[in-house]
PDB file of C-alpha atoms and ligand atoms in Angstrom:
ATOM      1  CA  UNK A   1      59.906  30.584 -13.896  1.00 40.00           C
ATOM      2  CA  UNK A   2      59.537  27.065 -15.610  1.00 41.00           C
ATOM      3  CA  UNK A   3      58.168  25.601 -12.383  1.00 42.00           C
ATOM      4  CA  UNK A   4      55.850  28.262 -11.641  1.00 42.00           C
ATOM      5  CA  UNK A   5      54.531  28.162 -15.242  1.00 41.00           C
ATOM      6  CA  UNK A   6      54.468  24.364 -14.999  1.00 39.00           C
ATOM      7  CA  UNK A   7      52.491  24.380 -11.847  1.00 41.00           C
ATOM      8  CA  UNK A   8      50.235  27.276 -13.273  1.00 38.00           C
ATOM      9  CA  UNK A   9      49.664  25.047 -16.448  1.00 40.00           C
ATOM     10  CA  UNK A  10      48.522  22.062 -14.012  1.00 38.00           C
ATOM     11  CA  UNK A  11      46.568  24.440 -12.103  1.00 39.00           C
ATOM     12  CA  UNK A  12      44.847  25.517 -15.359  1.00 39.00           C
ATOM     13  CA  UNK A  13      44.035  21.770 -16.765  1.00 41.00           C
ATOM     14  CA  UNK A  14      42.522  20.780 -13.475  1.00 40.00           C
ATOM     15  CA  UNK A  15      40.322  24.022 -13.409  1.00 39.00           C
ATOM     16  CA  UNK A  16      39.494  23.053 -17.212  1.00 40.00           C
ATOM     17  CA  UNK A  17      38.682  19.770 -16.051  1.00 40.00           C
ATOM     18  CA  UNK A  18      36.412  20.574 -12.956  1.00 39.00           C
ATOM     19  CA  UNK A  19      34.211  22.956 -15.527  1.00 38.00           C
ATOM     20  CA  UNK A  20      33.366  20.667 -17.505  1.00 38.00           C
ATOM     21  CA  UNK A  21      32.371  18.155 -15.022  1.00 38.00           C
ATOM     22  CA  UNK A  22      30.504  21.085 -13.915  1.00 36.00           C
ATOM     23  CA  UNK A  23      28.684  21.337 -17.314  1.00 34.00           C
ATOM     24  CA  UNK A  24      27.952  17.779 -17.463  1.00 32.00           C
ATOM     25  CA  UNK A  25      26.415  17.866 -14.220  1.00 34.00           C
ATOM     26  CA  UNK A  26      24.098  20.762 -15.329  1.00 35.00           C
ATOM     27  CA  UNK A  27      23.288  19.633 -18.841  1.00 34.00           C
ATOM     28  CA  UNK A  28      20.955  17.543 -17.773  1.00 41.00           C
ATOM     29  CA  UNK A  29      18.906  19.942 -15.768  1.00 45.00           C
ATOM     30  CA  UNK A  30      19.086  23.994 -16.256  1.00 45.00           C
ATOM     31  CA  UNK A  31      19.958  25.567 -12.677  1.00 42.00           C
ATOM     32  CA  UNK A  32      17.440  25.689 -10.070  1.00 42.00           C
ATOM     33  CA  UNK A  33      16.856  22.255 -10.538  1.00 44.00           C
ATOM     34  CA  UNK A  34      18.840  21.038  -8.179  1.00 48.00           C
ATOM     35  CA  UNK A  35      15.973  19.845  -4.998  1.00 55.00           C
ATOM     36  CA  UNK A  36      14.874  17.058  -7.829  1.00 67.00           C
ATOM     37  CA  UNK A  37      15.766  13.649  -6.931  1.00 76.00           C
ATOM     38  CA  UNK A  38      18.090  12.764  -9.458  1.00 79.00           C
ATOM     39  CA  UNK A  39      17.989   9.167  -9.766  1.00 87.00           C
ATOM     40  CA  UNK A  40      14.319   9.154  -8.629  1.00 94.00           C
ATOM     41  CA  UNK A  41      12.925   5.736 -10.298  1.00 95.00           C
ATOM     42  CA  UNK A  42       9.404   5.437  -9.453  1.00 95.00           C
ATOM     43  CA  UNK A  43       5.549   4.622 -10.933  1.00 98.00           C
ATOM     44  CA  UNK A  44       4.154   8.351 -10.434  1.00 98.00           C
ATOM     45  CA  UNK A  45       6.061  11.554 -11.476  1.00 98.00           C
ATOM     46  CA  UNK A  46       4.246  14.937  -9.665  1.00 98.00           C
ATOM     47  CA  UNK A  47       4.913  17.949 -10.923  1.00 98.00           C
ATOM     48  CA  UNK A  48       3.844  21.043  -9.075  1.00 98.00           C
ATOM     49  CA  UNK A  49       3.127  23.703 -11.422  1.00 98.00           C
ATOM     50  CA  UNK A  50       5.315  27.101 -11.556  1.00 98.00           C
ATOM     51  CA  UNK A  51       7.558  27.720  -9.319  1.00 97.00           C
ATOM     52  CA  UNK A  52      10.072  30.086  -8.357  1.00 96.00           C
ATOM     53  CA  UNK A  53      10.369  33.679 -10.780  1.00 96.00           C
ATOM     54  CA  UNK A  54       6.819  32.278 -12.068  1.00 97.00           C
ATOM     55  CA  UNK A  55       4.061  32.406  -9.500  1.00 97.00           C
ATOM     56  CA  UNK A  56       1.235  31.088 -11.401  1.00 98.00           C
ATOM     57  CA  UNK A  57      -2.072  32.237 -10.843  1.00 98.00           C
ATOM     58  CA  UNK A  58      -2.640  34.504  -7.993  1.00 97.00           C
ATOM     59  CA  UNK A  59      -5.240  35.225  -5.923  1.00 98.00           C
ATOM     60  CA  UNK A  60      -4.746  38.810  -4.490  1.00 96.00           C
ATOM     61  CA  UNK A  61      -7.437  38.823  -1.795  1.00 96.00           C
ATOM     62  CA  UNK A  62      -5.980  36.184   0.587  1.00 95.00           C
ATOM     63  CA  UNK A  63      -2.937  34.865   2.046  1.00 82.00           C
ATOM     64  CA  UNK A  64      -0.342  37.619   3.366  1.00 84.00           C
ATOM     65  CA  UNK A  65       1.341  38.453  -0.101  1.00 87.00           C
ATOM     66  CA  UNK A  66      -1.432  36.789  -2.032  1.00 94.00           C
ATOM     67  CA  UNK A  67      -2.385  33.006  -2.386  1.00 97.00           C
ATOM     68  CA  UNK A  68      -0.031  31.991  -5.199  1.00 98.00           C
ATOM     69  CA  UNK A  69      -0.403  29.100  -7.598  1.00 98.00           C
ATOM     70  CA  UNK A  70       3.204  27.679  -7.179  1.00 98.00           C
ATOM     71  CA  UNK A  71       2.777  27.447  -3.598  1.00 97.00           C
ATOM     72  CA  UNK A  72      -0.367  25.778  -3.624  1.00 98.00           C
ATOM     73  CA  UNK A  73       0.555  23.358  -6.545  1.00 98.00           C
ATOM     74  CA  UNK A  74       3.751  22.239  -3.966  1.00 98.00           C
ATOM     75  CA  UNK A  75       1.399  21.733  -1.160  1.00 98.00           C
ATOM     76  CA  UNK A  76      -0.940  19.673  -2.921  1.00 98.00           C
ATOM     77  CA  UNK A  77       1.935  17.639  -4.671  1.00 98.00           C
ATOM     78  CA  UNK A  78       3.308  16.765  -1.290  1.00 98.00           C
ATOM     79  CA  UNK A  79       0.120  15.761   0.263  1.00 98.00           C
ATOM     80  CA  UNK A  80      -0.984  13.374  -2.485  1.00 98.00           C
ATOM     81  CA  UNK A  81       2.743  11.765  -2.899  1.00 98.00           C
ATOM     82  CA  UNK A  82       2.225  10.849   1.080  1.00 98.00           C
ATOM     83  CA  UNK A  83      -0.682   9.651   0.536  1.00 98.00           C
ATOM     84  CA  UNK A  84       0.137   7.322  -2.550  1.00 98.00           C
ATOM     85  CA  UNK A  85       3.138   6.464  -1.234  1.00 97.00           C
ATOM     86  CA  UNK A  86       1.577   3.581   0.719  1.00 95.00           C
ATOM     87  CA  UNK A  87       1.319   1.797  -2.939  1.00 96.00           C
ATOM     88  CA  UNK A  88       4.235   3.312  -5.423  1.00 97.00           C
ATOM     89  CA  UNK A  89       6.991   4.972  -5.671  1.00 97.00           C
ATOM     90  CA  UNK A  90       6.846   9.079  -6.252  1.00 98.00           C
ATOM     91  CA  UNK A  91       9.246  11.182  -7.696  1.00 97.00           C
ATOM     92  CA  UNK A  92       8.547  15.320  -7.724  1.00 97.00           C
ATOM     93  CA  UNK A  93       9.746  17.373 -10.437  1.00 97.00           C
ATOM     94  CA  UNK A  94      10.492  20.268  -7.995  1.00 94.00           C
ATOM     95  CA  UNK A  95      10.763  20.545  -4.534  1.00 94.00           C
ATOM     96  CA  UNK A  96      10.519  23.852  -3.081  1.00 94.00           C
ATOM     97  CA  UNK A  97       8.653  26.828  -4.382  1.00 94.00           C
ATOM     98  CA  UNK A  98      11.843  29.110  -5.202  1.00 93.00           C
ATOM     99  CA  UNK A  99      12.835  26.682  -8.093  1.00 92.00           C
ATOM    100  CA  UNK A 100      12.393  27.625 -11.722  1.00 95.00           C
ATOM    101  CA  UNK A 101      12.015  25.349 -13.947  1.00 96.00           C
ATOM    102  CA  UNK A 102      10.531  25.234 -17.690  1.00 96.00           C
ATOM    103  CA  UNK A 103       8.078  22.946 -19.658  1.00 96.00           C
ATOM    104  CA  UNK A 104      10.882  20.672 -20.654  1.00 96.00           C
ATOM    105  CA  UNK A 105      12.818  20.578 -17.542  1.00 95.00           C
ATOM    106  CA  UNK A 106       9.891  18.788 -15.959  1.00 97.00           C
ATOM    107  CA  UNK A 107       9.230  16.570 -19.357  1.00 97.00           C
ATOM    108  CA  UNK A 108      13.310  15.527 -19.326  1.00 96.00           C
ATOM    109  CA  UNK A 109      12.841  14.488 -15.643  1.00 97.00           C
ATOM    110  CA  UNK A 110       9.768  12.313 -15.668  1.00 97.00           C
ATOM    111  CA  UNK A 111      11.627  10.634 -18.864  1.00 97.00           C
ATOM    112  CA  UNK A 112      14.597   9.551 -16.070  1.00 96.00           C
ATOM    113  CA  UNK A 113      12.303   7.985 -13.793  1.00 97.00           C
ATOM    114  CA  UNK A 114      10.765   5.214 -15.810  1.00 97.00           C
ATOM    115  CA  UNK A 115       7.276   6.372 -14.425  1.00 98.00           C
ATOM    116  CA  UNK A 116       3.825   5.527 -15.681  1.00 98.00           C
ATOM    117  CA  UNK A 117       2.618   8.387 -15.545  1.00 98.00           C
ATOM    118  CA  UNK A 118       2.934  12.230 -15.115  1.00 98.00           C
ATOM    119  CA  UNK A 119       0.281  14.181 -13.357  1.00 98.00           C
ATOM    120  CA  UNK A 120       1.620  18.480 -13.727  1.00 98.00           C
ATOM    121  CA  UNK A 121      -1.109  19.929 -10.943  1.00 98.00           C
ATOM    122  CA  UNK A 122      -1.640  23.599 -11.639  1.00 98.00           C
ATOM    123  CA  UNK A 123      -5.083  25.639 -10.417  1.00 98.00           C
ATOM    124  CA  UNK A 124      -6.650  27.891 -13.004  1.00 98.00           C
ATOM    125  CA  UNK A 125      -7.067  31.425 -13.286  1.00 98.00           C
ATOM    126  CA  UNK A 126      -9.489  34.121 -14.165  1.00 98.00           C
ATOM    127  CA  UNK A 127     -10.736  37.660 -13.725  1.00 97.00           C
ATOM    128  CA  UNK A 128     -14.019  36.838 -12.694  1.00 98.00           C
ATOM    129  CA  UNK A 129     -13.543  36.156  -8.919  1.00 97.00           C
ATOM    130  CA  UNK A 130     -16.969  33.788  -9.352  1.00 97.00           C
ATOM    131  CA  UNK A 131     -15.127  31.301 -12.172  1.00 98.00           C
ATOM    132  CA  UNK A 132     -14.806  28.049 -10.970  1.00 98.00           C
ATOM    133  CA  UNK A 133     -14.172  24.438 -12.161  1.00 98.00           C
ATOM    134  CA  UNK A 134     -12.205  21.900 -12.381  1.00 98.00           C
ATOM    135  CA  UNK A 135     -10.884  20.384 -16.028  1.00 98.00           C
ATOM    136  CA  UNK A 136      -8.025  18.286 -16.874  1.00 98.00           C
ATOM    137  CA  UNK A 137      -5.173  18.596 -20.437  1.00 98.00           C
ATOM    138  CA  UNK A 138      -4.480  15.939 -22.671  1.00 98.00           C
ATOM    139  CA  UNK A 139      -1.824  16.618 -24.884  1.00 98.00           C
ATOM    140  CA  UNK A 140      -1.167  12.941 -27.053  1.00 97.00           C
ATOM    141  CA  UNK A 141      -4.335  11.540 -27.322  1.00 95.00           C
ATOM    142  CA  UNK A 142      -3.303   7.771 -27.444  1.00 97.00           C
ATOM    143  CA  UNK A 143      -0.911   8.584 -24.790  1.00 98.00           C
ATOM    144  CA  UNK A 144      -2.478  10.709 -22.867  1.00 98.00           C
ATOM    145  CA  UNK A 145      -6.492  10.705 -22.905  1.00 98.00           C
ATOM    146  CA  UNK A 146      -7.271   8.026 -21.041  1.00 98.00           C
ATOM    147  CA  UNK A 147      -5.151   9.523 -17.857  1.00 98.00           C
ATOM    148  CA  UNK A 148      -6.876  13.123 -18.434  1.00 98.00           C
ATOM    149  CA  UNK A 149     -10.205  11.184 -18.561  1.00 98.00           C
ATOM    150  CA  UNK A 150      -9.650   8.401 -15.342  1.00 98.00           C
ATOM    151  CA  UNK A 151      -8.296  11.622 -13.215  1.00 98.00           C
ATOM    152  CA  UNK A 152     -11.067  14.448 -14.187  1.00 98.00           C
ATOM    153  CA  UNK A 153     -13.761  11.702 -13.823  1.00 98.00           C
ATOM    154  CA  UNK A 154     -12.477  11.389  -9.556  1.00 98.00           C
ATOM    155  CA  UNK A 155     -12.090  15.548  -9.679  1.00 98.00           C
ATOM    156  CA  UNK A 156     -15.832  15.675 -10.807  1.00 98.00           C
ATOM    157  CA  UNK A 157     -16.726  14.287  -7.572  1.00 98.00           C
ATOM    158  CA  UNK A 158     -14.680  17.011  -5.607  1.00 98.00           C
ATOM    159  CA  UNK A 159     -17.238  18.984  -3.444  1.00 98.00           C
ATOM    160  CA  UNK A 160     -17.522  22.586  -4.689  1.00 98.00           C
ATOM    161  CA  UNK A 161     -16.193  25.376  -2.582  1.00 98.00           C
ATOM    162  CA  UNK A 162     -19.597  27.488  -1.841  1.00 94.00           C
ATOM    163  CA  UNK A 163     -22.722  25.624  -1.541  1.00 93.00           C
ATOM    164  CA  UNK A 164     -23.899  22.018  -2.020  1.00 93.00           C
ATOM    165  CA  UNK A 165     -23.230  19.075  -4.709  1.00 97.00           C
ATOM    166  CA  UNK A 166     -20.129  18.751  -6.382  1.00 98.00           C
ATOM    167  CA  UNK A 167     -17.913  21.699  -8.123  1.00 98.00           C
ATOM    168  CA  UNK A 168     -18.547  22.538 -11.668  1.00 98.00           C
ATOM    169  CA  UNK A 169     -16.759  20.726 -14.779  1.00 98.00           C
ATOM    170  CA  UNK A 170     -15.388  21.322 -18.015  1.00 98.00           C
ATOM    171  CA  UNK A 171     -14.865  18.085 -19.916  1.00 98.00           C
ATOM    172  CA  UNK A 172     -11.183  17.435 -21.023  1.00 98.00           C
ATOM    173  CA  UNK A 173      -9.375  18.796 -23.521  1.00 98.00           C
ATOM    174  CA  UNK A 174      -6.168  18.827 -26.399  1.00 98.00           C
ATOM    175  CA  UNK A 175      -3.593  21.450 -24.887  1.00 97.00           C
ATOM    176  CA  UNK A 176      -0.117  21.526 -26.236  1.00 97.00           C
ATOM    177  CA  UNK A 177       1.889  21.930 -23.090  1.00 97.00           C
ATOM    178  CA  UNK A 178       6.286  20.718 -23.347  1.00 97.00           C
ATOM    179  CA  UNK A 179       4.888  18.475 -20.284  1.00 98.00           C
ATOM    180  CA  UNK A 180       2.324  16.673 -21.994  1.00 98.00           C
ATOM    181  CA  UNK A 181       4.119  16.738 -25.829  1.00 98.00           C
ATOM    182  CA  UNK A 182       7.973  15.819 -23.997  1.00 98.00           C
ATOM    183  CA  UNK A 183       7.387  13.369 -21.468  1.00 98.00           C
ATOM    184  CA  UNK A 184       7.513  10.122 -22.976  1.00 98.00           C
ATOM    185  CA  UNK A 185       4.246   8.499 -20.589  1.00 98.00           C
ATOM    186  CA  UNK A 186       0.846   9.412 -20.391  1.00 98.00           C
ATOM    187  CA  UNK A 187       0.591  12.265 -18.907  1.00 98.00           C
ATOM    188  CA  UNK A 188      -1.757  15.135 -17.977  1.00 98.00           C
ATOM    189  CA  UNK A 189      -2.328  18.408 -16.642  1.00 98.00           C
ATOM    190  CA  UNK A 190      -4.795  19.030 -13.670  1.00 98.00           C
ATOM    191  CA  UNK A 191      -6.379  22.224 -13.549  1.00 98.00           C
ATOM    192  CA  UNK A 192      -8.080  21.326 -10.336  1.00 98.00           C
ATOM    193  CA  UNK A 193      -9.874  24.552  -9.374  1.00 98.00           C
ATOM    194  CA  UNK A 194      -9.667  28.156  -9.598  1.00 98.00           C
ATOM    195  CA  UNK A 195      -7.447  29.765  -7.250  1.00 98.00           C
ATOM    196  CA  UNK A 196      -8.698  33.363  -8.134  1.00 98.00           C
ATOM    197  CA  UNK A 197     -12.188  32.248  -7.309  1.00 98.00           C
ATOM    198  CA  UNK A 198     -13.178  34.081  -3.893  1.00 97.00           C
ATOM    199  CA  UNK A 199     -15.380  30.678  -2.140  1.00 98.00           C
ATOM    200  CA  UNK A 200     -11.857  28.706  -3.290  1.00 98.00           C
ATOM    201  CA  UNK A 201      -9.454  31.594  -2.397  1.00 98.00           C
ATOM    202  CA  UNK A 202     -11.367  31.774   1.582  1.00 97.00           C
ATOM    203  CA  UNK A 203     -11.002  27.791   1.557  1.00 98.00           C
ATOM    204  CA  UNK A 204      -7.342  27.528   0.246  1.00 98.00           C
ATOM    205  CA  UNK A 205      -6.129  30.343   2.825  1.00 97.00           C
ATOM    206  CA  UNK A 206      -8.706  29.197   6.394  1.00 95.00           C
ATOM    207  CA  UNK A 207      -4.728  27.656   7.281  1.00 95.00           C
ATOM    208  CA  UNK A 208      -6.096  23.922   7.792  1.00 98.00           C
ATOM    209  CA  UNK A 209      -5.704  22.711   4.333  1.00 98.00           C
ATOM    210  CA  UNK A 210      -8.502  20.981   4.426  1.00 98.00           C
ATOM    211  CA  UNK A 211      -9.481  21.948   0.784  1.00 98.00           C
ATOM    212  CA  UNK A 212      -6.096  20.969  -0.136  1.00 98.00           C
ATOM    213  CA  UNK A 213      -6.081  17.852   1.443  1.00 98.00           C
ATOM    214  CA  UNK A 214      -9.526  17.284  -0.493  1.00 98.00           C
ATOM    215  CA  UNK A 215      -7.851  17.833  -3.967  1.00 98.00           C
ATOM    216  CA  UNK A 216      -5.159  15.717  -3.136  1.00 98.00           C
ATOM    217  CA  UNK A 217      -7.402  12.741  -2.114  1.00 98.00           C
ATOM    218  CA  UNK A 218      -9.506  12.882  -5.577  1.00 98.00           C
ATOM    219  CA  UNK A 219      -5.933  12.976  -7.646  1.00 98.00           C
ATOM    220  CA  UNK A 220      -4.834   9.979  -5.398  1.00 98.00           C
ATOM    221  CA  UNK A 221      -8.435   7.935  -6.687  1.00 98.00           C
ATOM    222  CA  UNK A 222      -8.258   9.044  -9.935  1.00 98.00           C
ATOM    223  CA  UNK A 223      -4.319   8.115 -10.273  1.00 98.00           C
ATOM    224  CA  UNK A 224      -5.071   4.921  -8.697  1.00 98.00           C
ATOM    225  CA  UNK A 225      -7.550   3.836 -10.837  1.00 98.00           C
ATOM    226  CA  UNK A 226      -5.832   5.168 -13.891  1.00 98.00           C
ATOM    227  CA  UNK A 227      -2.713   2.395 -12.647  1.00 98.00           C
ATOM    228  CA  UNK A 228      -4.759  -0.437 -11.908  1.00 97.00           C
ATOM    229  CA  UNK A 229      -6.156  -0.590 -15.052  1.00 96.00           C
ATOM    230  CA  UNK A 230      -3.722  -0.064 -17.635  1.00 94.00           C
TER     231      UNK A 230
HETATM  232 ZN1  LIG B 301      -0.856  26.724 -13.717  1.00 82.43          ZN
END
Protein backbone atom coordinates (compact mmCIF):
# COMPACT_ATOMS: atom_id res chain seq x y z
CA UNK A 1 0.00 0.00 0.00
CA UNK A 2 2.77 2.61 0.99
CA UNK A 3 4.60 1.96 -2.28
CA UNK A 4 1.71 2.09 -4.43
CA UNK A 5 0.57 5.35 -2.77
CA UNK A 6 4.16 6.58 -2.97
CA UNK A 7 4.43 5.86 -6.61
CA UNK A 8 0.80 7.27 -7.17
CA UNK A 9 1.95 10.51 -5.28
CA UNK A 10 5.06 10.76 -7.81
CA UNK A 11 2.82 9.98 -10.55
CA UNK A 12 0.56 12.87 -9.41
CA UNK A 13 3.51 15.66 -8.95
CA UNK A 14 4.87 14.89 -12.37
CA UNK A 15 1.30 15.18 -13.96
CA UNK A 16 1.05 18.55 -11.80
CA UNK A 17 4.20 19.51 -13.19
CA UNK A 18 3.65 18.74 -16.99
CA UNK A 19 0.22 21.04 -16.68
CA UNK A 20 1.65 23.71 -15.84
CA UNK A 21 4.37 23.65 -18.31
CA UNK A 22 1.44 23.15 -20.42
CA UNK A 23 -0.11 26.49 -19.24
CA UNK A 24 2.99 28.34 -19.63
CA UNK A 25 3.33 27.24 -23.03
CA UNK A 26 -0.24 28.49 -23.86
CA UNK A 27 -0.26 31.71 -21.89
CA UNK A 28 1.37 33.33 -24.28
CA UNK A 29 -0.89 32.55 -27.15
CA UNK A 30 -4.76 31.31 -26.69
CA UNK A 31 -5.11 27.84 -28.66
CA UNK A 32 -5.21 27.80 -32.28
CA UNK A 33 -2.27 29.71 -32.34
CA UNK A 34 -0.04 27.28 -32.65
CA UNK A 35 1.14 27.56 -36.93
CA UNK A 36 2.76 31.13 -35.65
CA UNK A 37 6.40 31.16 -35.66
CA UNK A 38 7.18 31.55 -32.23
CA UNK A 39 10.44 33.10 -32.06
CA UNK A 40 9.81 34.83 -35.43
CA UNK A 41 12.24 38.07 -35.19
CA UNK A 42 11.84 39.99 -38.25
CA UNK A 43 11.25 43.83 -39.87
CA UNK A 44 7.54 43.12 -41.21
CA UNK A 45 4.77 41.38 -39.14
CA UNK A 46 1.60 40.22 -41.72
CA UNK A 47 -1.36 39.52 -40.36
CA UNK A 48 -4.06 37.94 -42.44
CA UNK A 49 -7.32 39.00 -41.27
CA UNK A 50 -9.97 36.41 -39.66
CA UNK A 51 -9.42 33.23 -39.71
CA UNK A 52 -10.76 30.07 -38.66
CA UNK A 53 -14.65 30.17 -36.72
CA UNK A 54 -14.56 33.89 -38.26
CA UNK A 55 -14.73 34.03 -42.03
CA UNK A 56 -14.69 37.63 -42.62
CA UNK A 57 -16.46 39.09 -45.33
CA UNK A 58 -18.01 36.81 -47.78
CA UNK A 59 -18.83 36.96 -51.08
CA UNK A 60 -21.70 34.42 -51.77
CA UNK A 61 -21.72 34.47 -55.58
CA UNK A 62 -18.29 32.88 -56.27
CA UNK A 63 -15.92 30.36 -55.20
CA UNK A 64 -17.51 26.78 -54.35
CA UNK A 65 -18.73 27.60 -50.69
CA UNK A 66 -18.36 31.31 -51.23
CA UNK A 67 -15.15 33.53 -51.62
CA UNK A 68 -14.31 34.13 -47.96
CA UNK A 69 -12.30 36.97 -46.49
CA UNK A 70 -9.95 34.78 -44.27
CA UNK A 71 -8.95 32.82 -47.14
CA UNK A 72 -8.19 35.54 -49.30
CA UNK A 73 -6.43 37.68 -46.56
CA UNK A 74 -3.93 34.26 -46.18
CA UNK A 75 -3.35 34.19 -49.83
CA UNK A 76 -2.46 37.64 -50.19
CA UNK A 77 -0.26 37.57 -46.92
CA UNK A 78 1.74 34.76 -48.39
CA UNK A 79 2.26 36.25 -51.72
CA UNK A 80 3.53 39.63 -50.51
CA UNK A 81 5.87 37.96 -47.61
CA UNK A 82 7.59 36.05 -50.83
CA UNK A 83 7.84 38.78 -52.46
CA UNK A 84 9.45 41.07 -49.66
CA UNK A 85 11.34 38.50 -48.52
CA UNK A 86 14.13 39.30 -51.00
CA UNK A 87 14.82 42.49 -48.54
CA UNK A 88 13.52 41.60 -44.73
CA UNK A 89 12.61 39.32 -42.64
CA UNK A 90 8.59 38.34 -42.34
CA UNK A 91 6.87 36.92 -39.64
CA UNK A 92 2.81 35.93 -40.12
CA UNK A 93 0.52 36.16 -37.35
CA UNK A 94 -1.39 33.04 -38.59
CA UNK A 95 -0.71 30.51 -40.89
CA UNK A 96 -3.50 28.56 -42.11
CA UNK A 97 -7.08 29.60 -42.49
CA UNK A 98 -8.61 27.18 -39.69
CA UNK A 99 -6.81 29.25 -36.91
CA UNK A 100 -8.71 31.57 -34.62
CA UNK A 101 -7.24 34.08 -33.27
CA UNK A 102 -8.44 37.55 -31.62
CA UNK A 103 -7.41 41.29 -31.90
CA UNK A 104 -4.82 40.86 -29.23
CA UNK A 105 -3.47 37.57 -30.12
CA UNK A 106 -2.14 39.15 -33.28
CA UNK A 107 -1.08 42.59 -31.30
CA UNK A 108 0.93 40.20 -28.48
CA UNK A 109 2.70 38.49 -31.44
CA UNK A 110 3.95 41.34 -33.56
CA UNK A 111 5.19 42.77 -29.96
CA UNK A 112 7.65 39.34 -29.90
CA UNK A 113 9.11 39.96 -33.12
CA UNK A 114 10.80 43.29 -32.74
CA UNK A 115 9.18 44.32 -36.16
CA UNK A 116 8.79 47.76 -37.66
CA UNK A 117 5.84 47.46 -38.61
CA UNK A 118 2.44 45.60 -38.71
CA UNK A 119 0.38 45.55 -41.82
CA UNK A 120 -3.39 43.37 -40.64
CA UNK A 121 -4.74 42.88 -44.55
CA UNK A 122 -8.48 42.38 -44.43
CA UNK A 123 -10.95 43.18 -47.71
CA UNK A 124 -14.10 45.11 -46.95
CA UNK A 125 -17.58 44.32 -47.05
CA UNK A 126 -20.93 45.56 -48.11
CA UNK A 127 -24.44 44.85 -49.31
CA UNK A 128 -24.25 46.68 -52.33
CA UNK A 129 -22.55 44.15 -54.71
CA UNK A 130 -21.31 47.58 -56.77
CA UNK A 131 -19.22 49.06 -53.46
CA UNK A 132 -15.80 49.21 -54.08
CA UNK A 133 -12.56 50.85 -52.78
CA UNK A 134 -9.75 50.57 -51.24
CA UNK A 135 -8.91 52.59 -47.70
CA UNK A 136 -6.43 51.96 -45.09
CA UNK A 137 -6.89 52.25 -40.55
CA UNK A 138 -4.79 54.18 -38.46
CA UNK A 139 -5.31 53.59 -35.02
CA UNK A 140 -2.24 55.86 -32.99
CA UNK A 141 -1.80 58.67 -35.00
CA UNK A 142 1.95 59.39 -34.18
CA UNK A 143 2.46 55.77 -34.42
CA UNK A 144 0.56 54.82 -36.90
CA UNK A 145 -0.47 57.54 -39.67
CA UNK A 146 2.31 57.81 -41.54
CA UNK A 147 2.24 53.78 -42.36
CA UNK A 148 -1.71 54.04 -43.16
CA UNK A 149 -0.77 57.05 -45.37
CA UNK A 150 2.78 55.57 -47.29
CA UNK A 151 0.64 52.13 -47.89
CA UNK A 152 -2.95 53.62 -49.13
CA UNK A 153 -0.97 56.17 -51.25
CA UNK A 154 0.71 52.65 -53.42
CA UNK A 155 -3.11 50.99 -53.08
CA UNK A 156 -4.45 54.19 -54.87
CA UNK A 157 -2.58 53.19 -57.81
CA UNK A 158 -4.11 49.57 -57.81
CA UNK A 159 -6.07 49.18 -61.15
CA UNK A 160 -9.82 48.90 -60.47
CA UNK A 161 -11.56 45.65 -61.06
CA UNK A 162 -14.21 46.70 -63.97
CA UNK A 163 -13.19 49.27 -66.36
CA UNK A 164 -10.23 51.65 -66.82
CA UNK A 165 -7.98 54.00 -64.41
CA UNK A 166 -7.31 53.12 -61.05
CA UNK A 167 -9.94 51.71 -58.27
CA UNK A 168 -11.77 54.14 -56.17
CA UNK A 169 -10.40 55.60 -52.68
CA UNK A 170 -11.42 56.57 -49.41
CA UNK A 171 -8.74 58.61 -47.67
CA UNK A 172 -7.47 57.08 -44.31
CA UNK A 173 -8.91 57.01 -41.26
CA UNK A 174 -8.85 56.71 -36.96
CA UNK A 175 -10.27 53.06 -36.26
CA UNK A 176 -9.80 51.58 -32.88
CA UNK A 177 -8.88 48.04 -33.74
CA UNK A 178 -6.70 45.68 -30.49
CA UNK A 179 -4.19 45.43 -33.66
CA UNK A 180 -3.59 48.91 -34.21
CA UNK A 181 -4.15 50.17 -30.21
CA UNK A 182 -1.86 46.71 -28.84
CA UNK A 183 0.91 46.33 -31.05
CA UNK A 184 3.60 48.38 -29.87
CA UNK A 185 4.89 49.61 -33.85
CA UNK A 186 3.23 51.44 -36.36
CA UNK A 187 0.87 49.63 -37.62
CA UNK A 188 -2.18 49.59 -39.93
CA UNK A 189 -5.05 47.94 -41.30
CA UNK A 190 -5.51 47.44 -45.15
CA UNK A 191 -8.87 47.30 -46.35
CA UNK A 192 -7.66 46.67 -49.84
CA UNK A 193 -10.89 46.11 -51.79
CA UNK A 194 -14.26 44.83 -51.49
CA UNK A 195 -14.62 41.24 -51.64
CA UNK A 196 -18.52 41.38 -51.89
CA UNK A 197 -18.15 43.58 -54.91
CA UNK A 198 -19.26 41.38 -58.05
CA UNK A 199 -16.20 42.93 -60.83
CA UNK A 200 -13.75 42.01 -57.55
CA UNK A 201 -15.62 38.79 -56.53
CA UNK A 202 -15.28 37.43 -60.72
CA UNK A 203 -11.47 38.61 -60.43
CA UNK A 204 -10.63 37.10 -56.94
CA UNK A 205 -12.31 33.61 -57.96
CA UNK A 206 -11.00 33.43 -62.31
CA UNK A 207 -8.33 30.72 -60.18
CA UNK A 208 -5.06 32.64 -61.48
CA UNK A 209 -4.69 35.05 -58.72
CA UNK A 210 -3.76 37.49 -60.73
CA UNK A 211 -5.82 40.17 -58.80
CA UNK A 212 -4.28 38.84 -55.78
CA UNK A 213 -0.97 38.91 -56.89
CA UNK A 214 -1.79 42.68 -57.90
CA UNK A 215 -2.75 43.62 -54.24
CA UNK A 216 0.12 42.02 -52.96
CA UNK A 217 2.59 43.92 -55.24
CA UNK A 218 1.06 47.54 -54.22
CA UNK A 219 1.36 46.45 -50.25
CA UNK A 220 5.00 45.31 -51.09
CA UNK A 221 5.68 49.30 -52.66
CA UNK A 222 3.88 50.89 -50.21
CA UNK A 223 5.66 48.80 -47.22
CA UNK A 224 8.85 49.41 -48.86
CA UNK A 225 8.70 52.86 -49.05
CA UNK A 226 7.13 53.21 -45.66
CA UNK A 227 10.82 51.29 -44.38
CA UNK A 228 13.13 53.19 -46.32
CA UNK A 229 12.14 56.23 -45.04
CA UNK A 230 11.62 56.08 -41.49
ZN1 LIG B 1 -11.72 42.09 -42.40
Amino acid sequence: MMAASGSLKVWASMFAALLIAGACAIAAFSPGAEAQEIGCRGDVVLDAGHGGTDPGAVNSRYGLNGLKEKEQTLDVAERLKALLEDKYEVCMTRALNSETLSNSDRAAYANTTGAKVLVSIHMNGSTNPATDYTTTLYGKWRKDKALAQTVFGSLSTLPAAEGTGAIATRAPYSFASGVLLKSNMPAVIVETVFITSNAEGKLLANGTGARQQQIAEKLEAGIETYLSAH
